[in-house]
Amino acid sequence: MAPHKAPRCFQDVILTLQNYWAEQGCAILQPYDEQVGAGTLHPATTLRSLGPKPWRAAYVQPSRRPKDGRYGENPNRLQHYYQFQVILKPNPPNLQELYLNSLARIGIDPLLHDIRFVEDDWENPTVGAWGLGWEVWCDGMEVSQYTYFQQVGGLDVRPVSGELTYGLERLAMYVFGVDRVYDLPFNDPDSEYPVTYGDIFLENEKQQSRYNFELSDPEMVLRWFGDAEATAARLLKESNVLPAFDYTLKASHLFNLLDARGVVSPTERQSFIARVRDLAKGCASAWAEGQS
Amino acid sequence: MPQLLLEFFSEEIPARMQKRAEEDLAKALGEKLKAAGLDAKAIKTFSSPRRIGAVIDDLPSKAADVNEERKGPRVGSPEQALQGFLKGAGLTSIDQAQIVEDKKGAFYVARIERAGRETSAIVQEIVPEIVRAFPWPKSMRSGSSDLTWVRPLHNICCVFDGKAVKIAVEGVGSEAVTWGHRFHAPEAMPVTSASDHASKLRGAKVLIEREERKTIILEQARKLCAARGLELVDDIGLLEEVAGLVEWPVVLLGDMDPAFLDLPGEVIRLSMRTHQKYFAVRDPKTGKLAPHFVTVANVEAKDGGKAIAAGNARVLSARLNDARFFWDTDRKTALDTPERREKLKKIVFHQKLGSVWDKVERVKTLAVELCAVTGADVEQVKRAAELCKMDLVTETVGEFPELQGQVGRQLYALEKGANASIAAAIEDHYRPLGPNDRVPDDKVAVTLALADKLDTLVGFWAIDEKPTGSSDPYALRRAALGVVRLILESGLRLPLFRNPVLLIRTVQTQTLAARRRGDEAIRNIINLMLKMDASEREIGAALLDLSGPAPEGESQRRDETWDEIFASNDSSVLLLRALLGFLADRLKVQLRDQGKRHDLVDAVFALGDDDLVRIVARVEALDTFLKTEDGANLLAGYKRAANILAAEEKKGKWSAEEAKGQVDAKLLAEPAEKALHEALEKALPAARAAVEREEFAAAMKALAGLRAPVDGFFDKVLVNAPEAEIRRNRLLLLSRFREALSAVADFSKIEG
C-alpha cells in the first residue's frame, strides 16, 4: 500500500476516513436531512441494521444535542457537531483490525500512543436499541464508540452489525494537538483562504444555544411534538414506513428541544422517551418485516 | 501426569468481569471433569483483557474404568421388566446377567465394566458445553454466528499432554496457538504447554497473571512517585480495574496544571478516577494532592511514553476545566439561595411523595422531634436540614453525582461563621451507605441521618413501594440497616414501636399519598388515642406527651393506651407495624452477621420489645448466660417443664386460663416442691426488677438461683399426682417457672 499523507485539517480527517472505508467496500452516503442527535439515527443504521441483507455504509452525520449548547464558551462542548459513522452487517471477524488501521491512516501510531478498548455498553432508549462494545481510548481520550448491535427497535439484530462512531471534532483536536474546538483548521491551513472550525461554527453555537435555552417556544414545540407523533403513528398504520421514520426523528429532536428548555420533569421525561421508543419500534418492526 | 491448557482468546473482556470469569471457569471445568470421572486436584486460571484460561497440571490421561453392579428384577419377572433392565444396563440378552440369591429370593444382576474414556475426548465434549453455558453478566452474538460470549471469541487453544486438542463449537477457531500484545507482537505463536504459553506471551509483552500485573503497577507507580518526592494515593478498586485494562502495564507519571489544585480534592480525584482511571498523587509533607497523576498505559511507546503522558495530561485538563467551570459557578453564591430552593421544589423525589423540597420539610420536622432522643441542638438541626439537599442542584453534583453531600459541605464551609456540626451533617446525613460505611459521630449529623432515612422508609411504606425479593430500587434495605446502625452505634434510646413521632409521620405521609383519606385518618387516630376531638397539632403534642416521663401512676394507663393503639386495625398503625417488622429483620440480619445465634435473637424479639439498644443488650446477656453451666441446665429444665405443660394442654387437662391460678402453699407436701416454690417467690420479683432496671445480667443471675430447686423438683417430685388438687398445684409451679424465664426471653425459641 502506498504511504498515505497524514491529515492536516478537519476535513482531511473526514476525507481520509471516507476513502479508507470506501476501500473496505462501504457505500459512502451523505448526511441524513433530518435533525438527529446521533449518526445511529440515520436510517442507514437504524433501519438497515435490521433484516438478513448484508450492508456496508459510511457517512458523516451532523448531530444536534440542544442541551449540550454552551454559547460557544466551552472549548469542548457543542450542540451541533459531526459524527463519522460506519456500519458493517454482518460485522467482519477482523473489524477491530480494520478500525485500528483507520486510526493509523489518520496519523495515530499505536506504538506511540496508548489505544485501549474500555467497556461501554451502548444503549439508545429512544429507539429501543442496545449493543455491547467499547469506548476506544487514545491516551485517555475517548475517540470512538465501537458497538456490536444486539437489538434495534426492540428487535434482535441477526446477523449482528458492527457500528463505529468517530467523534470527529475530538479526534481531530487530538491529532492536531488543539485544545479549543474552534481553533481547529477546517481546510488546509496553508491554502489561500484558510478557515477554522470557529469561523464556520462559532456564531452558530452562540445563536443556536440562545434559541435552545431561551427563545424556543415550549408550547409550540410541544404541539409540534404532538403533531409529529400523530403523523408518524398515522403513517405507520398505512405501512408508509420511511416517512413515518422521518416523523419519528422529528419527534425525537423536538423532545430534545423541550428537554433543553428544562420544562420536562423527570417523570414526564420517561413518558416522552417511551412515546418516541414506541414509534421507533413500530418503524423498526415494519421495516424488518419488509426485509425478510 | 499430563497437563491441560485451555485459553479462550477474544476481543477485550470488560475489566470488571475478568476475575469473576476466572472463578466461574475453574468451577465449571472442575464440575464437568468430575462428572466425567476425572479428578482435577488444582485448577489454575489466568486472564487478561483478551483472554481467559485455565491450567491443570496433573490430569489423568483417561478417566477411571467404571465397574459397577446393577441390581435387576426378580428371576421370573415379566418380560417387560426384563427388557427395561437389559436396556438400562446395556445388555443384549438376559444370559449376560448373573443370578444372585439373597434373603428375599433370586435376582438378576448386571456387571457393567466400561473402560474410562480418553481425557482428550472428554475435554472435547465438555469445553463446548462450558462455552455455551458460560455465566457472563452480559453476552453477545457477533456476525452470523449463534455463539454467545462476552465479546467476539476468536480461538480456543486447547493442549493436553503436549498435543493439540480441537474444540468444535459454533465455528470458533481452535488452533494450538496464541497471540501476543496487540501492537507489539500481533503474530500467532504455536503453543505446546502451559509454561510454553506463559513464557512465549511474556516475550510477546503479555502478562497473563492478573496478580503479577497488579504488583508491577503498584511497584512502578510507587517508585515513580518516590523519585519525585511524591506519594501514590492507594486505590484498591482502581488497581483491580486497571489491571484488567492492560496486558503489559507501563506506568507513567503525568503532570497536571497546579492551578487546578484550588478545586476540592474530591473533585480532582473523582475526575481522575471515574473518567480517566488515573491514580491521584499527593505530597507526603502536606498530605494534599500534588499536581500530578499516575496513568497505566498498555504499550512501551517509542518515545518512552512522552506523547502518552502529554496526551493524558491534556485530556485531564479538559476534564478539570469543565469541573472548574461548574465549581466556580456554584461558589458564586452561598449554599442556600432562593433559586436553589425553587429548583428543589421542581425535582420530584417520588411522584407520590412530592418534591425534594417537600422531603426537606418533612425531614426537618422529624429531625427536630428526634433531638429529644439524640440530644442535638434543635436550631443547628433545623439549619442542617434546610441545607442538606441544596447541593443536589449545583452544577458540580450534576456532573459528579457521587459528590452529593460533600459539595454541600464545601460550599457551606466557605460561608462566614459556618458551624462544624452543620457542615458535618450536610455531608454525613446520607451515611451509613452500607454495612461497612461509617456511622456519623456528630449529634446533629446522627439526627439528620436518622430523620432522612426514617422519612424515606415511612414514605415508601405509605405508598406501598416495599422491596420485593431482589428488587429494591429505592435502596430501602440499606436505609433500614442505616437506621439500625445509627440507633445502635449511637446508643439511642428510641422506641420504634411506641413512637408517636413515627406514627404522626406515618399518618401525615399517608395523607399526602392519598389526600382523600386526610381528615378521616387523623380523626381515627384522635378517637383511638385520646378519645376526644383535637387538631392534628394537639394530637401530636398529646402523643409526644405520651412518650415523655410518666407522672406517678400514669405509666400503666399509658401502656394500655399504646396497646390499644397498636392493637387497632387503623391503616397507619398497620403500616407502621409492617415497617417495624422490616427494621427488626434488618437488625436480625445484622446480629446474625455479628455471629449472634439466630435463635437467641428470635427469643428476645418474641418479647415484642421495640428498643433496639435494649434488645441487643438482652441478646448479649442471654448469650453469656447460656454459656454458663447454670444457664444450660436451666434451659434444659425449661424445656422439660414446657414439654409437660404442653402435653397436658394437648390432652385437654390444662389450659392457659388455669395456668393463671395461684400456687396454694398449703398443698405443697414434698420438700423439693416447697424449695422450688420458695425459690420462685424470690427469683421472679428479683428478675423482673432487674429487667426493669435493664440489668439483664443481674436478671439472669436471679434466675440462675432456680437451677438447683428445678433439678431437685424433677428428681424427687411426681407432677402427675393421683390427687387432682396436688397435680394442679404442681402444674401451676411449672407455669410459674416458665413465666419467670419469660421475663428475660422467650425460652421456647431457643434451640438445644
PDB file of C-alpha atoms in Angstrom, chain B residues 4-9 13 17-33 40 43-47 51-56 126-136 149 156-157:
ATOM      1  CA  LEU B   4      -4.200 -29.433  30.301  1.00  0.00           C
ATOM      2  CA  LEU B   5      -4.004 -25.891  28.959  1.00  0.00           C
ATOM      3  CA  LEU B   6      -7.093 -24.044  27.850  1.00  0.00           C
ATOM      4  CA  GLU B   7      -7.217 -20.484  26.530  1.00  0.00           C
ATOM      5  CA  PHE B   8     -10.223 -18.585  25.196  1.00  0.00           C
ATOM      6  CA  PHE B   9      -8.860 -15.777  23.059  1.00  0.00           C
ATOM      7  CA  ILE B  13     -13.211  -8.512  28.039  1.00  0.00           C
ATOM      8  CA  MET B  17     -15.707  -9.229  34.648  1.00  0.00           C
ATOM      9  CA  GLN B  18     -12.330 -10.904  34.353  1.00  0.00           C
ATOM     10  CA  LYS B  19     -11.714 -12.001  37.910  1.00  0.00           C
ATOM     11  CA  ARG B  20     -15.162 -13.477  38.310  1.00  0.00           C
ATOM     12  CA  ALA B  21     -14.837 -15.217  34.953  1.00  0.00           C
ATOM     13  CA  GLU B  22     -11.683 -16.974  36.169  1.00  0.00           C
ATOM     14  CA  GLU B  23     -13.606 -18.305  39.143  1.00  0.00           C
ATOM     15  CA  ASP B  24     -16.546 -19.361  37.006  1.00  0.00           C
ATOM     16  CA  LEU B  25     -14.241 -21.131  34.565  1.00  0.00           C
ATOM     17  CA  ALA B  26     -12.477 -23.050  37.332  1.00  0.00           C
ATOM     18  CA  LYS B  27     -15.797 -24.070  38.820  1.00  0.00           C
ATOM     19  CA  ALA B  28     -17.367 -25.213  35.550  1.00  0.00           C
ATOM     20  CA  LEU B  29     -14.234 -27.083  34.497  1.00  0.00           C
ATOM     21  CA  GLY B  30     -13.885 -28.821  37.853  1.00  0.00           C
ATOM     22  CA  GLU B  31     -17.508 -29.893  37.909  1.00  0.00           C
ATOM     23  CA  LYS B  32     -17.631 -31.129  34.344  1.00  0.00           C
ATOM     24  CA  LEU B  33     -14.383 -33.081  34.694  1.00  0.00           C
ATOM     25  CA  ALA B  40      -8.586 -32.221  38.866  1.00  0.00           C
ATOM     26  CA  ILE B  43      -7.135 -25.703  38.604  1.00  0.00           C
ATOM     27  CA  LYS B  44      -5.080 -22.579  37.976  1.00  0.00           C
ATOM     28  CA  THR B  45      -6.661 -19.795  35.982  1.00  0.00           C
ATOM     29  CA  PHE B  46      -5.455 -16.659  34.232  1.00  0.00           C
ATOM     30  CA  SER B  47      -6.990 -13.685  32.497  1.00  0.00           C
ATOM     31  CA  ARG B  51      -8.003 -13.933  27.139  1.00  0.00           C
ATOM     32  CA  ILE B  52      -9.186 -16.117  29.916  1.00  0.00           C
ATOM     33  CA  GLY B  53      -7.897 -19.593  30.546  1.00  0.00           C
ATOM     34  CA  ALA B  54      -7.042 -22.433  32.863  1.00  0.00           C
ATOM     35  CA  VAL B  55      -4.205 -24.852  33.523  1.00  0.00           C
ATOM     36  CA  ILE B  56      -4.473 -28.225  35.240  1.00  0.00           C
ATOM     37  CA  ILE B 126     -17.166 -30.573  27.951  1.00  0.00           C
ATOM     38  CA  VAL B 127     -15.435 -27.419  26.668  1.00  0.00           C
ATOM     39  CA  PRO B 128     -18.205 -26.613  24.173  1.00  0.00           C
ATOM     40  CA  GLU B 129     -20.712 -27.122  26.989  1.00  0.00           C
ATOM     41  CA  ILE B 130     -18.790 -24.702  29.165  1.00  0.00           C
ATOM     42  CA  VAL B 131     -18.586 -22.129  26.378  1.00  0.00           C
ATOM     43  CA  ARG B 132     -22.308 -22.314  25.635  1.00  0.00           C
ATOM     44  CA  ALA B 133     -23.356 -22.007  29.253  1.00  0.00           C
ATOM     45  CA  PHE B 134     -20.718 -19.561  30.480  1.00  0.00           C
ATOM     46  CA  PRO B 135     -22.274 -17.178  33.041  1.00  0.00           C
ATOM     47  CA  TRP B 136     -21.049 -13.837  31.677  1.00  0.00           C
ATOM     48  CA  TRP B 149     -19.693 -14.847  24.544  1.00  0.00           C
ATOM     49  CA  ILE B 156      -9.962 -21.796  21.744  1.00  0.00           C
ATOM     50  CA  CYS B 157      -6.454 -23.065  22.312  1.00  0.00           C
TER      51      CYS B 157
END
